[in-house]
């Protein structure tokens, strides 16, 4: 774990817009450096996209369901002299995933090298088990190069790529700029492993055949470092971060929507104006709203960077939160992936044709297995996700397609043996994501194509507005819980650069 940032020589007053994971991470790192921090959150609770829904006796996590790289969370807590375990208990899930295939077989994705090797040896044979040893070594080397040099780093221009030429050359040597799907396929004979170790490309907004091999670092994060589940559900993490921040002197104002970033005559940020008309003055402002939406709503008259206005966005997700009565089928775990027969064809439908997948792979989480308080006795909470086109490429009328796909999802639950006695439900479509402030109707922001990665991704500062800093999935380093935790830390580092 890295040391906390050094204390600021000139403490500043900082306003952080949004109490999501990136905003709370920024607040912790800023407070640890000695700054005076106020967090403004439009909702009555922390979390942002990592939210919570309580309905008819059920509690649903409305955002991410897979928590990895706990060390990055520990780093944020350590910035204010705290430990994660002081505020929340994290349980390692073993298996991390139950991977179900169309031929009726199942693979358990287990955390760590030895446990997963044992599973591959039993299910796929000695040759693929030996290949896995080499694969893990490759993943670790990728992670060791990428994390310090290309993920946990601020970029001022594309030329920043060359500040660590040895690291860049090592990434090339490791094949990081090849394609993820073919790279994985060359390593294993069992086609099931091709899918298990490459589906993570979807987190980056791309098909495995299109994603750069360097995104295998996401595979490292969940298949080697492991997947964790917080006691009390995923929303317990932002609650814990908010509590630690408050204990460290951060002021968090809930139900305080921000109307705009205030600017001085020279264009620099001077604070934020709330929707009620009040002003929160600040030396620096950290904005965590989805970047294109932040420019549109909080910075009127200031065009967003070109990549944010015309970039390629990740696919969206149709998410069905379901509270059901009854028992689960055999062989179901906390996280379940049901791979369809189709693979490349499904990605073409999703990414090129802009229509719902005919034979989708589905993600189905049952958090009530490890959080019994999330559902009444004899009931379960289900989180059912299917990838769908975002609103930029999609040709779908969600007023009709939402109910149609909901019926298809219900049929899938029945076919798989899940209980279908529905007590309560909430269907979230791309239109709903857009209404929540997410560009293109996707919670996964800009896709991680090469022109939208690293120094080519929208920067977390805008030279037109000195004192303004961005954090979150729309900026450096990108999408996913580990990345947005890093983005908060990088935002705090940008505040430290002010006035140098």
PDB file of N, CA and C in Angstrom, residues 386-430:
ATOM      1  N   UNK A 386     -28.704  -7.775 -18.281  1.00  0.00           N
ATOM      2  CA  UNK A 386     -28.392  -8.125 -19.662  1.00  0.00           C
ATOM      3  C   UNK A 386     -27.783  -6.909 -20.336  1.00  0.00           C
ATOM      4  N   UNK A 387     -26.665  -7.076 -21.054  1.00  0.00           N
ATOM      5  CA  UNK A 387     -26.132  -5.947 -21.828  1.00  0.00           C
ATOM      6  C   UNK A 387     -27.113  -5.558 -22.929  1.00  0.00           C
ATOM      7  N   UNK A 388     -27.286  -4.252 -23.128  1.00  0.00           N
ATOM      8  CA  UNK A 388     -28.155  -3.740 -24.188  1.00  0.00           C
ATOM      9  C   UNK A 388     -27.466  -2.531 -24.821  1.00  0.00           C
ATOM     10  N   UNK A 389     -27.879  -2.112 -26.008  1.00  0.00           N
ATOM     11  CA  UNK A 389     -27.244  -0.961 -26.654  1.00  0.00           C
ATOM     12  C   UNK A 389     -27.466   0.319 -25.855  1.00  0.00           C
ATOM     13  N   UNK A 390     -26.491   1.226 -25.940  1.00  0.00           N
ATOM     14  CA  UNK A 390     -26.711   2.543 -25.351  1.00  0.00           C
ATOM     15  C   UNK A 390     -27.611   3.366 -26.271  1.00  0.00           C
ATOM     16  N   UNK A 391     -27.981   4.538 -25.834  1.00  0.00           N
ATOM     17  CA  UNK A 391     -28.953   5.341 -26.580  1.00  0.00           C
ATOM     18  C   UNK A 391     -28.360   5.994 -27.823  1.00  0.00           C
ATOM     19  N   UNK A 392     -27.032   5.993 -27.946  1.00  0.00           N
ATOM     20  CA  UNK A 392     -26.422   6.562 -29.144  1.00  0.00           C
ATOM     21  C   UNK A 392     -26.499   5.609 -30.326  1.00  0.00           C
ATOM     22  N   UNK A 393     -26.334   4.313 -30.082  1.00  0.00           N
ATOM     23  CA  UNK A 393     -26.338   3.342 -31.178  1.00  0.00           C
ATOM     24  C   UNK A 393     -27.625   2.541 -31.228  1.00  0.00           C
ATOM     25  N   UNK A 394     -28.376   2.551 -30.137  1.00  0.00           N
ATOM     26  CA  UNK A 394     -29.563   1.708 -30.051  1.00  0.00           C
ATOM     27  C   UNK A 394     -30.691   2.148 -30.954  1.00  0.00           C
ATOM     28  N   UNK A 395     -31.424   1.172 -31.449  1.00  0.00           N
ATOM     29  CA  UNK A 395     -32.590   1.425 -32.288  1.00  0.00           C
ATOM     30  C   UNK A 395     -33.857   0.946 -31.580  1.00  0.00           C
ATOM     31  N   UNK A 396     -33.846   1.037 -30.268  1.00  0.00           N
ATOM     32  CA  UNK A 396     -34.892   0.405 -29.487  1.00  0.00           C
ATOM     33  C   UNK A 396     -35.800   1.437 -28.834  1.00  0.00           C
ATOM     34  N   UNK A 397     -37.092   1.191 -28.894  1.00  0.00           N
ATOM     35  CA  UNK A 397     -38.086   2.006 -28.195  1.00  0.00           C
ATOM     36  C   UNK A 397     -38.295   1.353 -26.836  1.00  0.00           C
ATOM     37  N   UNK A 398     -37.703   1.963 -25.801  1.00  0.00           N
ATOM     38  CA  UNK A 398     -37.706   1.307 -24.498  1.00  0.00           C
ATOM     39  C   UNK A 398     -39.081   1.275 -23.838  1.00  0.00           C
ATOM     40  N   UNK A 399     -40.003   2.083 -24.307  1.00  0.00           N
ATOM     41  CA  UNK A 399     -41.371   2.007 -23.773  1.00  0.00           C
ATOM     42  C   UNK A 399     -41.999   0.659 -24.107  1.00  0.00           C
ATOM     43  N   UNK A 400     -41.619   0.084 -25.233  1.00  0.00           N
ATOM     44  CA  UNK A 400     -42.141  -1.237 -25.611  1.00  0.00           C
ATOM     45  C   UNK A 400     -41.112  -2.343 -25.372  1.00  0.00           C
ATOM     46  N   UNK A 401     -39.824  -2.041 -25.621  1.00  0.00           N
ATOM     47  CA  UNK A 401     -38.799  -3.080 -25.487  1.00  0.00           C
ATOM     48  C   UNK A 401     -38.535  -3.438 -24.029  1.00  0.00           C
ATOM     49  N   UNK A 402     -38.669  -2.467 -23.122  1.00  0.00           N
ATOM     50  CA  UNK A 402     -38.466  -2.770 -21.709  1.00  0.00           C
ATOM     51  C   UNK A 402     -39.408  -3.866 -21.224  1.00  0.00           C
ATOM     52  N   UNK A 403     -40.716  -3.687 -21.373  1.00  0.00           N
ATOM     53  CA  UNK A 403     -41.651  -4.745 -20.953  1.00  0.00           C
ATOM     54  C   UNK A 403     -41.438  -6.060 -21.690  1.00  0.00           C
ATOM     55  N   UNK A 404     -41.097  -6.002 -22.994  1.00  0.00           N
ATOM     56  CA  UNK A 404     -40.890  -7.238 -23.756  1.00  0.00           C
ATOM     57  C   UNK A 404     -39.700  -8.020 -23.217  1.00  0.00           C
ATOM     58  N   UNK A 405     -38.593  -7.310 -22.975  1.00  0.00           N
ATOM     59  CA  UNK A 405     -37.412  -7.998 -22.463  1.00  0.00           C
ATOM     60  C   UNK A 405     -37.598  -8.431 -21.017  1.00  0.00           C
ATOM     61  N   UNK A 406     -38.403  -7.704 -20.271  1.00  0.00           N
ATOM     62  CA  UNK A 406     -38.716  -8.128 -18.907  1.00  0.00           C
ATOM     63  C   UNK A 406     -39.419  -9.479 -18.935  1.00  0.00           C
ATOM     64  N   UNK A 407     -40.329  -9.674 -19.872  1.00  0.00           N
ATOM     65  CA  UNK A 407     -41.009 -10.970 -19.992  1.00  0.00           C
ATOM     66  C   UNK A 407     -40.028 -12.059 -20.399  1.00  0.00           C
ATOM     67  N   UNK A 408     -39.073 -11.728 -21.256  1.00  0.00           N
ATOM     68  CA  UNK A 408     -38.068 -12.720 -21.639  1.00  0.00           C
ATOM     69  C   UNK A 408     -37.202 -13.078 -20.435  1.00  0.00           C
ATOM     70  N   UNK A 409     -36.858 -12.085 -19.628  1.00  0.00           N
ATOM     71  CA  UNK A 409     -36.073 -12.351 -18.423  1.00  0.00           C
ATOM     72  C   UNK A 409     -36.842 -13.233 -17.448  1.00  0.00           C
ATOM     73  N   UNK A 410     -38.129 -12.972 -17.312  1.00  0.00           N
ATOM     74  CA  UNK A 410     -38.954 -13.806 -16.443  1.00  0.00           C
ATOM     75  C   UNK A 410     -38.964 -15.241 -16.937  1.00  0.00           C
ATOM     76  N   UNK A 411     -39.071 -15.418 -18.254  1.00  0.00           N
ATOM     77  CA  UNK A 411     -39.033 -16.764 -18.815  1.00  0.00           C
ATOM     78  C   UNK A 411     -37.705 -17.454 -18.548  1.00  0.00           C
ATOM     79  N   UNK A 412     -36.610 -16.684 -18.585  1.00  0.00           N
ATOM     80  CA  UNK A 412     -35.294 -17.254 -18.296  1.00  0.00           C
ATOM     81  C   UNK A 412     -35.197 -17.693 -16.844  1.00  0.00           C
ATOM     82  N   UNK A 413     -35.695 -16.881 -15.932  1.00  0.00           N
ATOM     83  CA  UNK A 413     -35.708 -17.280 -14.527  1.00  0.00           C
ATOM     84  C   UNK A 413     -36.441 -18.605 -14.346  1.00  0.00           C
ATOM     85  N   UNK A 414     -37.593 -18.726 -14.989  1.00  0.00           N
ATOM     86  CA  UNK A 414     -38.390 -19.940 -14.879  1.00  0.00           C
ATOM     87  C   UNK A 414     -37.637 -21.135 -15.452  1.00  0.00           C
ATOM     88  N   UNK A 415     -37.017 -20.943 -16.619  1.00  0.00           N
ATOM     89  CA  UNK A 415     -36.296 -22.040 -17.279  1.00  0.00           C
ATOM     90  C   UNK A 415     -35.112 -22.494 -16.441  1.00  0.00           C
ATOM     91  N   UNK A 416     -34.463 -21.556 -15.755  1.00  0.00           N
ATOM     92  CA  UNK A 416     -33.300 -21.896 -14.944  1.00  0.00           C
ATOM     93  C   UNK A 416     -33.662 -22.417 -13.564  1.00  0.00           C
ATOM     94  N   UNK A 417     -34.937 -22.395 -13.227  1.00  0.00           N
ATOM     95  CA  UNK A 417     -35.381 -22.936 -11.956  1.00  0.00           C
ATOM     96  C   UNK A 417     -35.433 -21.960 -10.810  1.00  0.00           C
ATOM     97  N   UNK A 418     -35.272 -20.665 -11.097  1.00  0.00           N
ATOM     98  CA  UNK A 418     -35.376 -19.656 -10.045  1.00  0.00           C
ATOM     99  C   UNK A 418     -36.843 -19.452  -9.666  1.00  0.00           C
ATOM    100  N   UNK A 419     -37.097 -19.018  -8.443  1.00  0.00           N
ATOM    101  CA  UNK A 419     -38.486 -18.727  -8.067  1.00  0.00           C
ATOM    102  C   UNK A 419     -39.014 -17.549  -8.888  1.00  0.00           C
ATOM    103  N   UNK A 420     -40.259 -17.646  -9.285  1.00  0.00           N
ATOM    104  CA  UNK A 420     -40.870 -16.571 -10.087  1.00  0.00           C
ATOM    105  C   UNK A 420     -42.109 -15.995  -9.410  1.00  0.00           C
ATOM    106  N   UNK A 421     -42.247 -16.262  -8.109  1.00  0.00           N
ATOM    107  CA  UNK A 421     -43.316 -15.639  -7.332  1.00  0.00           C
ATOM    108  C   UNK A 421     -42.815 -14.255  -6.923  1.00  0.00           C
ATOM    109  N   UNK A 422     -43.083 -13.267  -7.767  1.00  0.00           N
ATOM    110  CA  UNK A 422     -42.501 -11.936  -7.601  1.00  0.00           C
ATOM    111  C   UNK A 422     -43.309 -11.114  -6.595  1.00  0.00           C
ATOM    112  N   UNK A 423     -42.600 -10.614  -5.584  1.00  0.00           N
ATOM    113  CA  UNK A 423     -43.224  -9.776  -4.568  1.00  0.00           C
ATOM    114  C   UNK A 423     -43.053  -8.297  -4.932  1.00  0.00           C
ATOM    115  N   UNK A 424     -41.880  -7.944  -5.423  1.00  0.00           N
ATOM    116  CA  UNK A 424     -41.613  -6.557  -5.816  1.00  0.00           C
ATOM    117  C   UNK A 424     -40.561  -6.561  -6.906  1.00  0.00           C
ATOM    118  N   UNK A 425     -40.496  -5.480  -7.673  1.00  0.00           N
ATOM    119  CA  UNK A 425     -39.531  -5.422  -8.771  1.00  0.00           C
ATOM    120  C   UNK A 425     -39.297  -3.980  -9.199  1.00  0.00           C
ATOM    121  N   UNK A 426     -38.174  -3.776  -9.892  1.00  0.00           N
ATOM    122  CA  UNK A 426     -37.823  -2.478 -10.462  1.00  0.00           C
ATOM    123  C   UNK A 426     -36.978  -2.752 -11.701  1.00  0.00           C
ATOM    124  N   UNK A 427     -37.435  -2.302 -12.856  1.00  0.00           N
ATOM    125  CA  UNK A 427     -36.711  -2.482 -14.107  1.00  0.00           C
ATOM    126  C   UNK A 427     -36.032  -1.172 -14.484  1.00  0.00           C
ATOM    127  N   UNK A 428     -34.727  -1.236 -14.772  1.00  0.00           N
ATOM    128  CA  UNK A 428     -33.947  -0.043 -15.104  1.00  0.00           C
ATOM    129  C   UNK A 428     -33.458  -0.177 -16.540  1.00  0.00           C
ATOM    130  N   UNK A 429     -33.857   0.748 -17.395  1.00  0.00           N
ATOM    131  CA  UNK A 429     -33.497   0.734 -18.814  1.00  0.00           C
ATOM    132  C   UNK A 429     -32.502   1.863 -19.108  1.00  0.00           C
ATOM    133  N   UNK A 430     -31.933   1.900 -20.317  1.00  0.00           N
ATOM    134  CA  UNK A 430     -31.042   3.016 -20.671  1.00  0.00           C
ATOM    135  C   UNK A 430     -31.689   4.387 -20.517  1.00  0.00           C
TER     136      UNK A 430
END
